[in-house]
Coordinates of C-alpha atoms and ligand atoms in Angstrom, one line a residue:
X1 CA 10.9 2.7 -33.3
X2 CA 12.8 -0.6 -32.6
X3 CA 14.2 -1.0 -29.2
X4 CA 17.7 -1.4 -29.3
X5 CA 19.1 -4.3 -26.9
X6 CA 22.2 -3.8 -24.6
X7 CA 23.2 -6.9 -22.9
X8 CA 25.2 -6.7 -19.1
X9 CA 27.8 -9.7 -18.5
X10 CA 28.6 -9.9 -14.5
X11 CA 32.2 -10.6 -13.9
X12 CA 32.1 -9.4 -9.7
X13 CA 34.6 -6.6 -8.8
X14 CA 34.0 -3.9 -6.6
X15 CA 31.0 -2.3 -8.3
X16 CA 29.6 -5.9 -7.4
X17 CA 30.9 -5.4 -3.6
X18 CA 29.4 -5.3 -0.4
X19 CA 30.6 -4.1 2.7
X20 CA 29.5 -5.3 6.2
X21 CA 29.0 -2.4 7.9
X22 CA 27.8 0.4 4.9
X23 CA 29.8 2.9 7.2
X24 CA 33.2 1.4 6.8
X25 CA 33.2 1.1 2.9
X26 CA 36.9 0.0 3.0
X27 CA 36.2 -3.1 4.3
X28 CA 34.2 -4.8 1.5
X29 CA 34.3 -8.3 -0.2
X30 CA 34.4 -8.3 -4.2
X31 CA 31.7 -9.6 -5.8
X32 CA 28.6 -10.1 -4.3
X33 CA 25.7 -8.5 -5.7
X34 CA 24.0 -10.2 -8.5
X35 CA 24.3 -8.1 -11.8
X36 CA 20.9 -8.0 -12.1
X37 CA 20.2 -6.0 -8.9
X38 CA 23.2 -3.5 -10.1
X39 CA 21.2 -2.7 -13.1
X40 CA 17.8 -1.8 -10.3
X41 CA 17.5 1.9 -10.5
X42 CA 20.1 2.8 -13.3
X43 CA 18.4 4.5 -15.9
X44 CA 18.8 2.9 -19.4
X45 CA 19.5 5.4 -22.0
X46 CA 16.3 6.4 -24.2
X47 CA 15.2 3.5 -26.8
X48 CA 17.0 1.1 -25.0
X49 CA 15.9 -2.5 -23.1
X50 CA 18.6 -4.3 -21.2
X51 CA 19.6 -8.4 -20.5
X52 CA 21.8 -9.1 -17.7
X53 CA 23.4 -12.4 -17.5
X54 CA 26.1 -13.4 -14.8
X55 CA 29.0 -14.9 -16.2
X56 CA 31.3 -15.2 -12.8
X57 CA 31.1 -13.3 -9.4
X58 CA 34.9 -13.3 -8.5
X59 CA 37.3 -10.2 -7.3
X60 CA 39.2 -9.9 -10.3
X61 CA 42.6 -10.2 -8.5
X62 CA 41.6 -13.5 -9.1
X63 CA 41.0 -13.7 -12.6
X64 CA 41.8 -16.9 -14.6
X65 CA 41.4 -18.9 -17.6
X66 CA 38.3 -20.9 -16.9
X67 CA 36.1 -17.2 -16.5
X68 CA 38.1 -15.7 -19.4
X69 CA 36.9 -18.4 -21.9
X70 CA 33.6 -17.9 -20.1
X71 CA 33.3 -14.4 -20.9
X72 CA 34.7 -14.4 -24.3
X73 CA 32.2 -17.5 -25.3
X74 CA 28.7 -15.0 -24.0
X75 CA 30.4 -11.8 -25.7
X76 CA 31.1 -14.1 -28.9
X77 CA 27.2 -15.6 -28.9
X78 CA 26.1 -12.2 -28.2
X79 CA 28.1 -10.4 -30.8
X80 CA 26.4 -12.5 -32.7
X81 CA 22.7 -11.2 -32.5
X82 CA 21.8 -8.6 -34.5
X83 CA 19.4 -6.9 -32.6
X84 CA 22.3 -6.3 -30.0
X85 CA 24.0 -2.5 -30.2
X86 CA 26.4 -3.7 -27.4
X87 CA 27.8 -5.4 -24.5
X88 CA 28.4 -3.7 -20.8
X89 CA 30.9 -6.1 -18.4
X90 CA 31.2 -5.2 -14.8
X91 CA 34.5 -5.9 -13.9
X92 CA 36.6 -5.4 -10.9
X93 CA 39.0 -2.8 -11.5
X94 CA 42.3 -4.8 -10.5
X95 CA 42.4 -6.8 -14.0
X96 CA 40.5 -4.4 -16.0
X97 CA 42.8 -3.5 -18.5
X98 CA 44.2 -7.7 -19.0
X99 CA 40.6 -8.3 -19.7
X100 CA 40.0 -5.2 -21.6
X101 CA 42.7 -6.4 -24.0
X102 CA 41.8 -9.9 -24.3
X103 CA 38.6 -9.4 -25.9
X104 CA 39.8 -6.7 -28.0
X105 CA 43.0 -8.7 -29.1
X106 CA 40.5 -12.0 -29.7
X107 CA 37.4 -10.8 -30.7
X108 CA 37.9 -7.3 -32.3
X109 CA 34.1 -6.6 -32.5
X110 CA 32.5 -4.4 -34.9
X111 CA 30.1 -3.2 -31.9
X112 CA 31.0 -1.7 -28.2
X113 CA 32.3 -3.7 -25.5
X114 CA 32.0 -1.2 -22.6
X115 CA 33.8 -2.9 -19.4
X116 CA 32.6 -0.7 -16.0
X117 CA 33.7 -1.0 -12.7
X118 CA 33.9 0.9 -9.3
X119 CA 36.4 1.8 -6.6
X120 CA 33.9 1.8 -3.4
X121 CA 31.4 -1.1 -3.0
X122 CA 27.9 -1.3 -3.7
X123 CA 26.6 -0.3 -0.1
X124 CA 28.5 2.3 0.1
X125 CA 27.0 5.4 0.6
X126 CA 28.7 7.4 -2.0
X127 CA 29.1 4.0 -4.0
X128 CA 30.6 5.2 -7.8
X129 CA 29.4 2.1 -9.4
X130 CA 25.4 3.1 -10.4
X131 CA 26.5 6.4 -12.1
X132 CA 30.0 4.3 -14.0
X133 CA 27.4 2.0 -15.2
X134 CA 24.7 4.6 -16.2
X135 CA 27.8 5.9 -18.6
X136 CA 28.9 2.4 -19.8
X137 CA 25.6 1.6 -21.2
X138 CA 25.4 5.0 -22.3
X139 CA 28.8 4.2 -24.6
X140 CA 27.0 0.9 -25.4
X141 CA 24.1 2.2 -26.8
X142 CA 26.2 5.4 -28.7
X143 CA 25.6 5.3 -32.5
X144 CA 29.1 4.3 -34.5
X145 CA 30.5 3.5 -31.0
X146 CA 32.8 0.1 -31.4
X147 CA 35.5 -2.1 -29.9
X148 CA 36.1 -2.8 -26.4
X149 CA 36.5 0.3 -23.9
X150 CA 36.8 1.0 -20.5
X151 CA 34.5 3.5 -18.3
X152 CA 35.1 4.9 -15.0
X153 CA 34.6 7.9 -13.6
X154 CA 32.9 9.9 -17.0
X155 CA 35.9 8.6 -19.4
X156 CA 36.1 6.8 -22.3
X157 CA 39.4 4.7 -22.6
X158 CA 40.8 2.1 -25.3
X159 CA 41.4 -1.7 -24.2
X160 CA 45.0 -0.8 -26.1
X161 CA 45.6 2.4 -23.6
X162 CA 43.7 1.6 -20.0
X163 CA 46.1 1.1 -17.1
X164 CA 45.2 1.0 -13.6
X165 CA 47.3 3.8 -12.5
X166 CA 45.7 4.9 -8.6
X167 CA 44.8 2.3 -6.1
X168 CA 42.3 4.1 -4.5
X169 CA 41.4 7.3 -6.4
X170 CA 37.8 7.2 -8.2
X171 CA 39.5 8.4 -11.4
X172 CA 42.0 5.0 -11.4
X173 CA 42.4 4.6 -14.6
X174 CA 44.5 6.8 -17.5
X175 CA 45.0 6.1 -21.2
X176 CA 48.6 7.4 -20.7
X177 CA 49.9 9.4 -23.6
X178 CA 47.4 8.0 -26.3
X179 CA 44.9 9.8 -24.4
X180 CA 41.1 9.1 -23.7
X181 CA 38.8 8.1 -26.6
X182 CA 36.3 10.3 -24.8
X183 CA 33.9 11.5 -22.1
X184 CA 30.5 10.7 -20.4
X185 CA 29.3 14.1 -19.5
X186 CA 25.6 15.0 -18.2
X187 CA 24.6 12.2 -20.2
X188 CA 26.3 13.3 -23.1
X189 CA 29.1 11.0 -25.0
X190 CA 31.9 12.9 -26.6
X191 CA 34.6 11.7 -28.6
X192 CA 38.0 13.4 -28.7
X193 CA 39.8 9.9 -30.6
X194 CA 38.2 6.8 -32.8
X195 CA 36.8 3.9 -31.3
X196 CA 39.3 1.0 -31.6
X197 CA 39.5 -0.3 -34.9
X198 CA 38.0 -3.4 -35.9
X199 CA 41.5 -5.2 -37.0
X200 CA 40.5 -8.4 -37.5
X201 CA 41.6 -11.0 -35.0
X202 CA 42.9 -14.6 -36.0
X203 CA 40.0 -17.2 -35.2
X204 CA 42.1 -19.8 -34.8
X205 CA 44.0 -18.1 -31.8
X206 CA 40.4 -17.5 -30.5
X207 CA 39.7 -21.2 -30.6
X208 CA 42.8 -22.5 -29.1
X209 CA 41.9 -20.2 -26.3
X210 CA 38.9 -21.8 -25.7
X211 CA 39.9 -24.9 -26.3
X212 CA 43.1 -24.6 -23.4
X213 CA 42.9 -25.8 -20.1
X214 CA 46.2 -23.7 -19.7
X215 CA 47.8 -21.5 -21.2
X216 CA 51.6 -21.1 -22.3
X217 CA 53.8 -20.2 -19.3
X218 CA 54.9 -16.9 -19.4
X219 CA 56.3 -14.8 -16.0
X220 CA 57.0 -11.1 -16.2
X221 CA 60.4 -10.4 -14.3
X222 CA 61.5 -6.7 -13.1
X223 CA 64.6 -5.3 -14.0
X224 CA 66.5 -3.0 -10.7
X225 CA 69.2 -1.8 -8.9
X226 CA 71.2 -5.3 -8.0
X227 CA 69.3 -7.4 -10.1
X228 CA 70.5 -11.0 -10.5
X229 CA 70.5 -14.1 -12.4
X230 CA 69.3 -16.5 -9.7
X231 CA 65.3 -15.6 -10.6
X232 CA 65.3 -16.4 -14.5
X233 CA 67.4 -19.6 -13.6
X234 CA 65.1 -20.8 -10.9
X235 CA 62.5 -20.6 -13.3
X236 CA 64.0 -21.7 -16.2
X237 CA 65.2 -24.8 -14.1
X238 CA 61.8 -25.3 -12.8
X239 CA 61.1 -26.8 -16.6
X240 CA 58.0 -25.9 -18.8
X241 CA 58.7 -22.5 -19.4
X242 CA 57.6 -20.9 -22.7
X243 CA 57.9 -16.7 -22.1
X244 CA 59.6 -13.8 -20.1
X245 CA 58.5 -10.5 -20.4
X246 CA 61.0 -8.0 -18.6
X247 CA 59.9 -4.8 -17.5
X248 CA 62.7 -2.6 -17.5
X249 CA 63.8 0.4 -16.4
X250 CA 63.2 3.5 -18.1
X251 CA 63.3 3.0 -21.8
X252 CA 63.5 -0.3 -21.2
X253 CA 66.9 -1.1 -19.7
X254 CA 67.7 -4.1 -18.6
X255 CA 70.3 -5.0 -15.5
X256 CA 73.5 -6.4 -17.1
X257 CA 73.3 -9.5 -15.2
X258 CA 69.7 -10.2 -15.6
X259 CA 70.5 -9.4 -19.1
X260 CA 72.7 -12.2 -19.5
X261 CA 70.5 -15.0 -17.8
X262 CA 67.8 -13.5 -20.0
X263 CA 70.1 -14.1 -23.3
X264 CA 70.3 -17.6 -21.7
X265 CA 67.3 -18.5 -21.9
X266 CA 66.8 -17.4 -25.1
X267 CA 69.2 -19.3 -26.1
X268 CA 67.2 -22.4 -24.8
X269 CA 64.1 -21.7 -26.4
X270 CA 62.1 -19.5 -24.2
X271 CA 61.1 -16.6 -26.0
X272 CA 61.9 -13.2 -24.4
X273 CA 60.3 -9.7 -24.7
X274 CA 60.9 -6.9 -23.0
X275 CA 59.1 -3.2 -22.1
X276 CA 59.0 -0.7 -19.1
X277 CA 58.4 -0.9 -15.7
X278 CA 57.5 2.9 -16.4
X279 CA 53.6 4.0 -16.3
X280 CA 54.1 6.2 -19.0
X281 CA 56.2 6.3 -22.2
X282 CA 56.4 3.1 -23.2
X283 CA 59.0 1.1 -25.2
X284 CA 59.3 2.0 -29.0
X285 CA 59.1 -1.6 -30.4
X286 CA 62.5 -3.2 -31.8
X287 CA 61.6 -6.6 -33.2
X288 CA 65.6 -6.5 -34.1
X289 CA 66.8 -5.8 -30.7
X290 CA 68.7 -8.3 -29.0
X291 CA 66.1 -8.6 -26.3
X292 CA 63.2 -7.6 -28.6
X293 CA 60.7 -4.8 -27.5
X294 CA 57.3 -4.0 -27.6
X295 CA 55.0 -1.4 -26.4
X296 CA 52.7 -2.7 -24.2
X297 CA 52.8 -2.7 -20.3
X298 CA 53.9 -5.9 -19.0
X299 CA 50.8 -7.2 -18.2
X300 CA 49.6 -6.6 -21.9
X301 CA 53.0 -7.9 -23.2
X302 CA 52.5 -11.4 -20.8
X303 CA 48.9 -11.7 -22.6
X304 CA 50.5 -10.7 -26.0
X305 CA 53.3 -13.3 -25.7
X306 CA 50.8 -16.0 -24.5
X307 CA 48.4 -15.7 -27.8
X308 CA 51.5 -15.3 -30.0
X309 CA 52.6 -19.0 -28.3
X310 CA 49.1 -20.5 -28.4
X311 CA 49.2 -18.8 -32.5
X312 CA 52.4 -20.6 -33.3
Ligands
LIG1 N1 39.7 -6.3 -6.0 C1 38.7 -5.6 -6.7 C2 38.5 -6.3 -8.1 O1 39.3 -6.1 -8.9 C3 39.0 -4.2 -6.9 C4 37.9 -3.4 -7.6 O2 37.0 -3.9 -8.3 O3 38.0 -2.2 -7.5 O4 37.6 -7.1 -8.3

């Protein structure tokens, strides 16, 4: 039988970290440990040979444009091989889900993305990272499985749904009310939900990405209790602004007065969109609204906003 190939992009993160002293895990640095000696002693799931290529080594607080067009440009040439099944990224848990998204929004791919991660560093001596990547290229190598996904701690969740929810839990991440696609269980996938669809993604977006050395300038403002005016104006003043993306309260209720500067700068070309400062819920989208609303967290709905601008 033909050996199926899974390839391993290092991004850094945690899973990637190393502590100085193995007994205080909580003080670690991000991104260390070549991918290649994260893969040493992870067993590969049965038919299976592995590539592991390192892409960046950063702690994905960090994350930027330069190793997001380096990413997408390996996943896109190796996408592009047939004898790939799929892709594994270790990732740093911080921007998992913004990254997550990205390559799902701009790539859309017909076989598994799997990004993995950990919450304690490599040296540590309960370290979650071996077993989280044991499971991702166990969802990379599942038959049918497709799309980019996230796994941590034996789930299975969308790039559309993941959310960082706990900052220190092992089990961080939650798919909110969509739920999880699935579960890693005694190395055994199972799928509860479809694997993300394949919805085709617009090339030329893709390409402009690539081609950027920035991207449109789009802040994401919080609406509260005595909000103001003075932040939206300060940036608005500030010149070059293309996007706001309010997170509001609840439903996604905005502050009456940051409202108004928002309907300002509308009114001077910067385009505004607005969702929930809430976890869970969302925003039922309202293209018609007067502040129009979509249901993405506002990280998401920053990223979303950005590739609509660089489409336009
Ligand atoms: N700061 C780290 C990162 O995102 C956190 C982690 O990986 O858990 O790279």
């Amino acid at each position: 039988m033909q050996q199926k190939t899974l390839i391993v992009l290092g991004v850094g993160g945690t899973i990637a970290g190393l502590a100085s002293d193995a007994g205080r895990p909580q003080r670690y640095v991000a991104g260390q440990l070549p991918v290649r000696q994260l893969l040493a002693g992870v067993p590969l799931p049965p038919g299976c040979s592995v590539q592991a290529e390192q892409v960046a080594q950063i702690d994905s607080k960090d994350m930027d444009l330069a190793v997001w067009q380096a990413l997408l440009r390996r996943c896109r040439h190796w996408l592009a091989q047939p004898q790939v099944r799929g892709l594994v990224v270790t990732h740093g848990t911080d921007t998992l889900e913004e990254t997550a998204w990205l390559l799902q929004a701009l790539l859309a791919p017909q076989r598994p993305v799997v990004l993995t991660c950990a919450m304690r560093p490599a040296n540590a001596p309960d370290a979650d990272g071996p077993g989280n990547l044991r499971d991702a290229l166990l969802v990379a190598a599942t038959e049918g499985a497709r799309g980019v996904v996230a796994v941590c701690a034996g789930r299975i969740l969308a790039a559309a749904d993941v959310q960082k929810v706990h900052s220190w839990r092992l089990d961080a991440f939650d798919a909110g009310d969509a739920g999880d696609i699935g579960q890693v269980r005694a190395g055994q996938v199972r799928c509860g939900r479809a694997w993300p669809e394949p919805v085709a993604a617009d090339s030329a977006v893709l390409e402009r990405f690539l081609a950027a050395s920035e991207l449109p300038w789009v802040e994401i403002v919080f609406s509260h209790a005595a909000a103001g005016a003075a932040g939206v104006e300060a940036l608005r003043a500030h010149g070059g602004l293309r996007g706001l993306v309010v997170a509001g309260t609840g439903g996604g209720t905005v502050h009456h007065a940051l409202h108004a500067a928002l309907q300002r700068a509308r009114q001077q070309g910067v385009r505004v969109w607005r969702t929930t400062r809430c976890v869970h819920g969302g925003v039922p989208p309202d293209p018609a609204a007067e502040l129009p609303a979509v249901d993405l967290p506002p990280a998401k709905a920053r990223l979303a906003l950005m590739l609509e601008l660089l489409a336009a």
